[in-house]
């Protein structure tokens, strides 16, 4: 089992990755907001939405699979499944609503987590 110092360093690295990914996501979101959705999208405009979708997936993966998992390792909580992670994160007030995090994960994977 990694020691607490290494886990804290890993958590900081993961939070930094999340912050970088959020900046990129926000830039893509602003670009998408400027598009006219009342007309057919060009290939380039469609790729802009693809990029936004990809960045959303990256953010959710970094937060759930890296940040939360590292936090749970640090506090020695067993949370292997998304429902367990979401419920524990809500209980620890890391997130406001467990169902929202589960919905984000569902959206990310394109279906319902069983």
mmCIF file of N, CA and C in Angstrom:
data_model
loop_
_atom_site.group_PDB
_atom_site.id
_atom_site.type_symbol
_atom_site.label_atom_id
_atom_site.label_comp_id
_atom_site.label_asym_id
_atom_site.label_seq_id
_atom_site.Cartn_x
_atom_site.Cartn_y
_atom_site.Cartn_z
ATOM 1 N N UNK A 1 0.847 -1.180 0.000
ATOM 2 C CA UNK A 1 0.000 0.000 0.000
ATOM 3 C C UNK A 1 0.891 1.241 0.000
ATOM 4 N N UNK A 2 0.604 2.190 -0.887
ATOM 5 C CA UNK A 2 1.420 3.408 -0.925
ATOM 6 C C UNK A 2 1.306 4.178 0.392
ATOM 7 N N UNK A 3 2.371 4.879 0.733
ATOM 8 C CA UNK A 3 2.298 5.654 1.975
ATOM 9 C C UNK A 3 1.536 6.954 1.759
ATOM 10 N N UNK A 4 1.160 7.566 2.879
ATOM 11 C CA UNK A 4 0.327 8.772 2.807
ATOM 12 C C UNK A 4 1.000 9.913 2.057
ATOM 13 N N UNK A 5 2.297 10.048 2.207
ATOM 14 C CA UNK A 5 2.999 11.139 1.519
ATOM 15 C C UNK A 5 2.893 10.982 0.007
ATOM 16 N N UNK A 6 3.091 9.768 -0.487
ATOM 17 C CA UNK A 6 2.972 9.519 -1.928
ATOM 18 C C UNK A 6 1.538 9.728 -2.411
ATOM 19 N N UNK A 7 0.572 9.306 -1.602
ATOM 20 C CA UNK A 7 -0.826 9.494 -1.977
ATOM 21 C C UNK A 7 -1.192 10.975 -2.018
ATOM 22 N N UNK A 8 -0.677 11.749 -1.076
ATOM 23 C CA UNK A 8 -0.948 13.193 -1.079
ATOM 24 C C UNK A 8 -0.338 13.850 -2.314
ATOM 25 N N UNK A 9 0.866 13.436 -2.684
ATOM 26 C CA UNK A 9 1.498 13.968 -3.896
ATOM 27 C C UNK A 9 0.689 13.585 -5.132
ATOM 28 N N UNK A 10 0.235 12.343 -5.158
ATOM 29 C CA UNK A 10 -0.584 11.877 -6.280
ATOM 30 C C UNK A 10 -1.893 12.664 -6.350
ATOM 31 N N UNK A 11 -2.504 12.921 -5.201
ATOM 32 C CA UNK A 11 -3.737 13.692 -5.174
ATOM 33 C C UNK A 11 -3.504 15.092 -5.733
ATOM 34 N N UNK A 12 -2.436 15.737 -5.335
ATOM 35 C CA UNK A 12 -2.128 17.075 -5.855
ATOM 36 C C UNK A 12 -1.908 17.051 -7.362
ATOM 37 N N UNK A 13 -1.224 16.034 -7.854
ATOM 38 C CA UNK A 13 -1.004 15.897 -9.301
ATOM 39 C C UNK A 13 -2.342 15.700 -10.029
ATOM 40 N N UNK A 14 -3.201 14.889 -9.451
ATOM 41 C CA UNK A 14 -4.502 14.630 -10.073
ATOM 42 C C UNK A 14 -5.381 15.871 -10.071
ATOM 43 N N UNK A 15 -5.331 16.646 -8.996
ATOM 44 C CA UNK A 15 -6.089 17.888 -8.938
ATOM 45 C C UNK A 15 -5.557 18.871 -9.983
ATOM 46 N N UNK A 16 -4.254 18.898 -10.159
ATOM 47 C CA UNK A 16 -3.664 19.772 -11.184
ATOM 48 C C UNK A 16 -4.121 19.347 -12.586
ATOM 49 N N UNK A 17 -4.139 18.032 -12.835
ATOM 50 C CA UNK A 17 -4.633 17.528 -14.129
ATOM 51 C C UNK A 17 -6.085 17.944 -14.339
ATOM 52 N N UNK A 18 -6.874 17.866 -13.275
ATOM 53 C CA UNK A 18 -8.281 18.240 -13.360
ATOM 54 C C UNK A 18 -8.430 19.723 -13.678
ATOM 55 N N UNK A 19 -7.630 20.558 -13.044
ATOM 56 C CA UNK A 19 -7.697 21.999 -13.293
ATOM 57 C C UNK A 19 -7.325 22.331 -14.739
ATOM 58 N N UNK A 20 -6.296 21.695 -15.261
ATOM 59 C CA UNK A 20 -5.891 21.914 -16.653
ATOM 60 C C UNK A 20 -7.007 21.460 -17.596
ATOM 61 N N UNK A 21 -7.589 20.310 -17.314
ATOM 62 C CA UNK A 21 -8.669 19.791 -18.152
ATOM 63 C C UNK A 21 -9.899 20.697 -18.101
ATOM 64 N N UNK A 22 -10.177 21.276 -16.939
ATOM 65 C CA UNK A 22 -11.324 22.180 -16.810
ATOM 66 C C UNK A 22 -11.151 23.439 -17.650
ATOM 67 N N UNK A 23 -9.952 23.973 -17.682
ATOM 68 C CA UNK A 23 -9.692 25.167 -18.507
ATOM 69 C C UNK A 23 -9.958 24.853 -19.970
ATOM 70 N N UNK A 24 -9.455 23.726 -20.432
ATOM 71 C CA UNK A 24 -9.658 23.331 -21.823
ATOM 72 C C UNK A 24 -11.143 23.098 -22.113
ATOM 73 N N UNK A 25 -11.840 22.451 -21.180
ATOM 74 C CA UNK A 25 -13.275 22.215 -21.334
ATOM 75 C C UNK A 25 -14.034 23.535 -21.430
ATOM 76 N N UNK A 26 -13.725 24.469 -20.558
ATOM 77 C CA UNK A 26 -14.415 25.759 -20.561
ATOM 78 C C UNK A 26 -14.196 26.511 -21.871
ATOM 79 N N UNK A 27 -12.999 26.435 -22.424
ATOM 80 C CA UNK A 27 -12.737 27.075 -23.717
ATOM 81 C C UNK A 27 -13.576 26.433 -24.818
ATOM 82 N N UNK A 28 -13.657 25.103 -24.811
ATOM 83 C CA UNK A 28 -14.480 24.405 -25.805
ATOM 84 C C UNK A 28 -15.953 24.731 -25.624
ATOM 85 N N UNK A 29 -16.395 24.827 -24.382
ATOM 86 C CA UNK A 29 -17.788 25.151 -24.109
ATOM 87 C C UNK A 29 -18.136 26.533 -24.659
ATOM 88 N N UNK A 30 -17.274 27.494 -24.444
ATOM 89 C CA UNK A 30 -17.507 28.841 -24.969
ATOM 90 C C UNK A 30 -17.557 28.837 -26.490
ATOM 91 N N UNK A 31 -16.698 28.054 -27.106
ATOM 92 C CA UNK A 31 -16.697 27.949 -28.568
ATOM 93 C C UNK A 31 -18.018 27.345 -29.057
ATOM 94 N N UNK A 32 -18.516 26.336 -28.358
ATOM 95 C CA UNK A 32 -19.782 25.707 -28.742
ATOM 96 C C UNK A 32 -20.961 26.655 -28.552
ATOM 97 N N UNK A 33 -20.909 27.467 -27.527
ATOM 98 C CA UNK A 33 -22.003 28.412 -27.270
ATOM 99 C C UNK A 33 -22.162 29.425 -28.395
ATOM 100 N N UNK A 34 -21.101 29.687 -29.123
ATOM 101 C CA UNK A 34 -21.148 30.673 -30.216
ATOM 102 C C UNK A 34 -21.735 30.097 -31.509
ATOM 103 N N UNK A 35 -21.928 28.799 -31.565
ATOM 104 C CA UNK A 35 -22.439 28.174 -32.785
ATOM 105 C C UNK A 35 -23.947 28.335 -32.887
ATOM 106 N N UNK A 36 -24.420 28.478 -34.113
ATOM 107 C CA UNK A 36 -25.850 28.598 -34.383
ATOM 108 C C UNK A 36 -26.432 27.192 -34.552
ATOM 109 N N UNK A 37 -27.207 26.767 -33.569
ATOM 110 C CA UNK A 37 -27.771 25.417 -33.600
ATOM 111 C C UNK A 37 -29.073 25.341 -34.393
ATOM 112 N N UNK A 38 -29.475 26.470 -34.963
ATOM 113 C CA UNK A 38 -30.693 26.499 -35.771
ATOM 114 C C UNK A 38 -30.431 26.163 -37.232
ATOM 115 N N UNK A 39 -29.195 25.877 -37.551
ATOM 116 C CA UNK A 39 -28.858 25.489 -38.922
ATOM 117 C C UNK A 39 -27.963 24.255 -38.861
ATOM 118 N N UNK A 40 -27.877 23.527 -39.968
ATOM 119 C CA UNK A 40 -27.011 22.341 -39.972
ATOM 120 C C UNK A 40 -25.555 22.723 -39.664
ATOM 121 N N UNK A 41 -24.909 21.862 -38.895
ATOM 122 C CA UNK A 41 -23.519 22.119 -38.526
ATOM 123 C C UNK A 41 -22.572 21.658 -39.624
ATOM 124 N N UNK A 42 -21.529 22.429 -39.821
ATOM 125 C CA UNK A 42 -20.466 22.012 -40.739
ATOM 126 C C UNK A 42 -19.654 20.910 -40.052
ATOM 127 N N UNK A 43 -18.795 20.293 -40.816
ATOM 128 C CA UNK A 43 -17.929 19.258 -40.253
ATOM 129 C C UNK A 43 -17.083 19.832 -39.116
ATOM 130 N N UNK A 44 -16.532 21.011 -39.316
ATOM 131 C CA UNK A 44 -15.683 21.637 -38.300
ATOM 132 C C UNK A 44 -16.487 21.950 -37.038
ATOM 133 N N UNK A 45 -17.720 22.422 -37.222
ATOM 134 C CA UNK A 45 -18.567 22.725 -36.064
ATOM 135 C C UNK A 45 -18.942 21.438 -35.317
ATOM 136 N N UNK A 46 -19.199 20.403 -36.072
ATOM 137 C CA UNK A 46 -19.493 19.109 -35.459
ATOM 138 C C UNK A 46 -18.293 18.599 -34.660
ATOM 139 N N UNK A 47 -17.108 18.798 -35.199
ATOM 140 C CA UNK A 47 -15.891 18.405 -34.482
ATOM 141 C C UNK A 47 -15.712 19.214 -33.190
ATOM 142 N N UNK A 48 -16.190 20.450 -33.179
ATOM 143 C CA UNK A 48 -16.128 21.274 -31.976
ATOM 144 C C UNK A 48 -16.944 20.620 -30.862
ATOM 145 N N UNK A 49 -18.126 20.109 -31.196
ATOM 146 C CA UNK A 49 -18.943 19.415 -30.196
ATOM 147 C C UNK A 49 -18.313 18.084 -29.792
ATOM 148 N N UNK A 50 -17.702 17.399 -30.746
ATOM 149 C CA UNK A 50 -16.998 16.162 -30.420
ATOM 150 C C UNK A 50 -15.883 16.424 -29.404
ATOM 151 N N UNK A 51 -15.180 17.505 -29.612
ATOM 152 C CA UNK A 51 -14.099 17.886 -28.709
ATOM 153 C C UNK A 51 -14.643 18.176 -27.310
ATOM 154 N N UNK A 52 -15.753 18.900 -27.252
ATOM 155 C CA UNK A 52 -16.375 19.210 -25.965
ATOM 156 C C UNK A 52 -16.785 17.929 -25.244
ATOM 157 N N UNK A 53 -17.388 17.019 -25.984
ATOM 158 C CA UNK A 53 -17.808 15.743 -25.413
ATOM 159 C C UNK A 53 -16.618 14.954 -24.875
ATOM 160 N N UNK A 54 -15.556 14.914 -25.637
ATOM 161 C CA UNK A 54 -14.342 14.220 -25.223
ATOM 162 C C UNK A 54 -13.751 14.842 -23.960
ATOM 163 N N UNK A 55 -13.757 16.153 -23.906
ATOM 164 C CA UNK A 55 -13.201 16.854 -22.735
ATOM 165 C C UNK A 55 -14.075 16.641 -21.507
ATOM 166 N N UNK A 56 -15.387 16.566 -21.700
ATOM 167 C CA UNK A 56 -16.286 16.247 -20.599
ATOM 168 C C UNK A 56 -15.946 14.865 -20.027
ATOM 169 N N UNK A 57 -15.750 13.911 -20.929
ATOM 170 C CA UNK A 57 -15.385 12.562 -20.501
ATOM 171 C C UNK A 57 -14.071 12.538 -19.744
ATOM 172 N N UNK A 58 -13.120 13.299 -20.222
ATOM 173 C CA UNK A 58 -11.816 13.357 -19.551
ATOM 174 C C UNK A 58 -11.945 13.940 -18.149
ATOM 175 N N UNK A 59 -12.715 15.001 -18.011
ATOM 176 C CA UNK A 59 -12.909 15.612 -16.693
ATOM 177 C C UNK A 59 -13.571 14.628 -15.734
ATOM 178 N N UNK A 60 -14.620 13.966 -16.194
ATOM 179 C CA UNK A 60 -15.315 13.025 -15.305
ATOM 180 C C UNK A 60 -14.401 11.869 -14.928
ATOM 181 N N UNK A 61 -13.611 11.375 -15.865
ATOM 182 C CA UNK A 61 -12.671 10.295 -15.555
ATOM 183 C C UNK A 61 -11.610 10.739 -14.548
ATOM 184 N N UNK A 62 -11.041 11.902 -14.759
ATOM 185 C CA UNK A 62 -10.017 12.393 -13.836
ATOM 186 C C UNK A 62 -10.610 12.554 -12.441
ATOM 187 N N UNK A 63 -11.785 13.173 -12.355
ATOM 188 C CA UNK A 63 -12.381 13.412 -11.045
ATOM 189 C C UNK A 63 -12.751 12.102 -10.348
ATOM 190 N N UNK A 64 -13.466 11.237 -11.057
ATOM 191 C CA UNK A 64 -13.957 10.006 -10.426
ATOM 192 C C UNK A 64 -12.843 8.984 -10.245
ATOM 193 N N UNK A 65 -12.109 8.702 -11.323
ATOM 194 C CA UNK A 65 -11.133 7.618 -11.284
ATOM 195 C C UNK A 65 -9.808 7.999 -10.635
ATOM 196 N N UNK A 66 -9.491 9.262 -10.622
ATOM 197 C CA UNK A 66 -8.208 9.661 -10.056
ATOM 198 C C UNK A 66 -8.365 10.425 -8.740
ATOM 199 N N UNK A 67 -9.075 11.545 -8.772
ATOM 200 C CA UNK A 67 -9.170 12.382 -7.567
ATOM 201 C C UNK A 67 -9.921 11.649 -6.455
ATOM 202 N N UNK A 68 -11.142 11.216 -6.729
ATOM 203 C CA UNK A 68 -11.915 10.553 -5.676
ATOM 204 C C UNK A 68 -11.254 9.267 -5.196
ATOM 205 N N UNK A 69 -10.775 8.461 -6.128
ATOM 206 C CA UNK A 69 -10.135 7.201 -5.702
ATOM 207 C C UNK A 69 -8.921 7.464 -4.808
ATOM 208 N N UNK A 70 -8.150 8.476 -5.141
ATOM 209 C CA UNK A 70 -6.976 8.799 -4.327
ATOM 210 C C UNK A 70 -7.402 9.292 -2.946
ATOM 211 N N UNK A 71 -8.445 10.115 -2.900
ATOM 212 C CA UNK A 71 -8.953 10.582 -1.604
ATOM 213 C C UNK A 71 -9.393 9.388 -0.762
ATOM 214 N N UNK A 72 -10.116 8.464 -1.353
ATOM 215 C CA UNK A 72 -10.595 7.307 -0.600
ATOM 216 C C UNK A 72 -9.441 6.416 -0.139
ATOM 217 N N UNK A 73 -8.406 6.307 -0.943
ATOM 218 C CA UNK A 73 -7.220 5.565 -0.503
ATOM 219 C C UNK A 73 -6.562 6.258 0.686
ATOM 220 N N UNK A 74 -6.473 7.574 0.608
ATOM 221 C CA UNK A 74 -5.861 8.344 1.701
ATOM 222 C C UNK A 74 -6.606 8.165 3.015
ATOM 223 N N UNK A 75 -7.932 8.167 2.958
ATOM 224 C CA UNK A 75 -8.708 8.044 4.189
ATOM 225 C C UNK A 75 -9.081 6.590 4.480
ATOM 226 N N UNK A 76 -8.532 5.702 3.679
ATOM 227 C CA UNK A 76 -8.712 4.261 3.854
ATOM 228 C C UNK A 76 -10.176 3.832 3.843
ATOM 229 N N UNK A 77 -10.892 4.368 2.862
ATOM 230 C CA UNK A 77 -12.294 3.994 2.626
ATOM 231 C C UNK A 77 -12.337 3.072 1.421
ATOM 232 N N UNK A 78 -13.100 2.019 1.528
ATOM 233 C CA UNK A 78 -13.263 1.093 0.421
ATOM 234 C C UNK A 78 -14.439 1.555 -0.436
ATOM 235 N N UNK A 79 -14.156 2.003 -1.630
ATOM 236 C CA UNK A 79 -15.205 2.450 -2.549
ATOM 237 C C UNK A 79 -14.791 2.040 -3.955
ATOM 238 N N UNK A 80 -15.177 0.847 -4.333
ATOM 239 C CA UNK A 80 -14.762 0.312 -5.628
ATOM 240 C C UNK A 80 -15.729 0.646 -6.755
ATOM 241 N N UNK A 81 -16.974 0.821 -6.422
ATOM 242 C CA UNK A 81 -18.000 1.029 -7.442
ATOM 243 C C UNK A 81 -18.486 2.466 -7.405
ATOM 244 N N UNK A 82 -18.981 2.940 -8.534
ATOM 245 C CA UNK A 82 -19.395 4.336 -8.662
ATOM 246 C C UNK A 82 -20.471 4.704 -7.648
ATOM 247 N N UNK A 83 -21.408 3.819 -7.384
ATOM 248 C CA UNK A 83 -22.467 4.133 -6.421
ATOM 249 C C UNK A 83 -21.866 4.312 -5.028
ATOM 250 N N UNK A 84 -20.949 3.427 -4.652
ATOM 251 C CA UNK A 84 -20.288 3.558 -3.350
ATOM 252 C C UNK A 84 -19.475 4.846 -3.280
ATOM 253 N N UNK A 85 -18.738 5.129 -4.341
ATOM 254 C CA UNK A 85 -17.929 6.344 -4.372
ATOM 255 C C UNK A 85 -18.804 7.584 -4.260
ATOM 256 N N UNK A 86 -19.883 7.613 -5.005
ATOM 257 C CA UNK A 86 -20.770 8.772 -4.999
ATOM 258 C C UNK A 86 -21.400 8.975 -3.624
ATOM 259 N N UNK A 87 -21.877 7.898 -3.027
ATOM 260 C CA UNK A 87 -22.502 8.005 -1.709
ATOM 261 C C UNK A 87 -21.510 8.450 -0.639
ATOM 262 N N UNK A 88 -20.299 7.899 -0.677
ATOM 263 C CA UNK A 88 -19.275 8.293 0.300
ATOM 264 C C UNK A 88 -18.827 9.736 0.072
ATOM 265 N N UNK A 89 -18.711 10.132 -1.192
ATOM 266 C CA UNK A 89 -18.313 11.513 -1.498
ATOM 267 C C UNK A 89 -19.372 12.491 -0.995
ATOM 268 N N UNK A 90 -20.639 12.135 -1.142
ATOM 269 C CA UNK A 90 -21.710 12.997 -0.630
ATOM 270 C C UNK A 90 -21.665 13.047 0.894
ATOM 271 N N UNK A 91 -21.482 11.906 1.523
ATOM 272 C CA UNK A 91 -21.415 11.843 2.988
ATOM 273 C C UNK A 91 -20.260 12.692 3.524
ATOM 274 N N UNK A 92 -19.141 12.694 2.796
ATOM 275 C CA UNK A 92 -17.973 13.480 3.203
ATOM 276 C C UNK A 92 -18.058 14.935 2.740
ATOM 277 N N UNK A 93 -19.165 15.279 2.078
ATOM 278 C CA UNK A 93 -19.418 16.622 1.552
ATOM 279 C C UNK A 93 -18.385 17.051 0.514
ATOM 280 N N UNK A 94 -17.888 16.071 -0.259
ATOM 281 C CA UNK A 94 -17.025 16.366 -1.394
ATOM 282 C C UNK A 94 -17.861 16.773 -2.596
ATOM 283 N N UNK A 95 -19.082 16.272 -2.625
ATOM 284 C CA UNK A 95 -20.061 16.624 -3.653
ATOM 285 C C UNK A 95 -21.390 16.893 -2.955
ATOM 286 N N UNK A 96 -22.268 17.608 -3.632
ATOM 287 C CA UNK A 96 -23.569 17.919 -3.040
ATOM 288 C C UNK A 96 -24.571 16.782 -3.191
ATOM 289 N N UNK A 97 -24.455 16.023 -4.297
ATOM 290 C CA UNK A 97 -25.493 15.064 -4.605
ATOM 291 C C UNK A 97 -24.904 13.828 -5.275
ATOM 292 N N UNK A 98 -25.061 12.688 -4.634
ATOM 293 C CA UNK A 98 -24.522 11.435 -5.171
ATOM 294 C C UNK A 98 -25.160 11.077 -6.509
ATOM 295 N N UNK A 99 -26.463 11.313 -6.622
ATOM 296 C CA UNK A 99 -27.162 10.968 -7.867
ATOM 297 C C UNK A 99 -26.621 11.751 -9.053
ATOM 298 N N UNK A 100 -26.224 13.003 -8.804
ATOM 299 C CA UNK A 100 -25.666 13.808 -9.890
ATOM 300 C C UNK A 100 -24.358 13.194 -10.393
ATOM 301 N N UNK A 101 -23.497 12.778 -9.482
ATOM 302 C CA UNK A 101 -22.228 12.175 -9.898
ATOM 303 C C UNK A 101 -22.472 10.875 -10.662
ATOM 304 N N UNK A 102 -23.437 10.105 -10.219
ATOM 305 C CA UNK A 102 -23.791 8.870 -10.929
ATOM 306 C C UNK A 102 -24.317 9.208 -12.319
ATOM 307 N N UNK A 103 -25.101 10.266 -12.431
ATOM 308 C CA UNK A 103 -25.615 10.700 -13.739
ATOM 309 C C UNK A 103 -24.487 11.140 -14.660
ATOM 310 N N UNK A 104 -23.510 11.836 -14.105
ATOM 311 C CA UNK A 104 -22.342 12.244 -14.902
ATOM 312 C C UNK A 104 -21.636 11.010 -15.437
ATOM 313 N N UNK A 105 -21.450 10.029 -14.592
ATOM 314 C CA UNK A 105 -20.786 8.795 -15.015
ATOM 315 C C UNK A 105 -21.615 8.066 -16.070
ATOM 316 N N UNK A 106 -22.938 8.016 -15.855
ATOM 317 C CA UNK A 106 -23.819 7.388 -16.842
ATOM 318 C C UNK A 106 -23.710 8.087 -18.190
ATOM 319 N N UNK A 107 -23.725 9.412 -18.153
ATOM 320 C CA UNK A 107 -23.614 10.190 -19.385
ATOM 321 C C UNK A 107 -22.273 9.911 -20.056
ATOM 322 N N UNK A 108 -21.241 9.827 -19.275
ATOM 323 C CA UNK A 108 -19.890 9.582 -19.787
ATOM 324 C C UNK A 108 -19.800 8.255 -20.523
ATOM 325 N N UNK A 109 -20.397 7.223 -19.937
ATOM 326 C CA UNK A 109 -20.276 5.891 -20.554
ATOM 327 C C UNK A 109 -21.411 5.586 -21.510
ATOM 328 N N UNK A 110 -22.367 6.507 -21.591
ATOM 329 C CA UNK A 110 -23.439 6.341 -22.563
ATOM 330 C C UNK A 110 -24.497 5.327 -22.174
ATOM 331 N N UNK A 111 -24.708 5.150 -20.894
ATOM 332 C CA UNK A 111 -25.727 4.213 -20.460
ATOM 333 C C UNK A 111 -25.911 4.283 -18.963
ATOM 334 N N UNK A 112 -26.542 3.255 -18.448
ATOM 335 C CA UNK A 112 -26.811 3.202 -17.025
ATOM 336 C C UNK A 112 -25.840 2.247 -16.365
ATOM 337 N N UNK A 113 -25.275 2.667 -15.258
ATOM 338 C CA UNK A 113 -24.379 1.807 -14.481
ATOM 339 C C UNK A 113 -25.242 0.844 -13.685
ATOM 340 N N UNK A 114 -24.909 -0.412 -13.754
ATOM 341 C CA UNK A 114 -25.670 -1.441 -13.020
ATOM 342 C C UNK A 114 -24.974 -1.783 -11.738
#
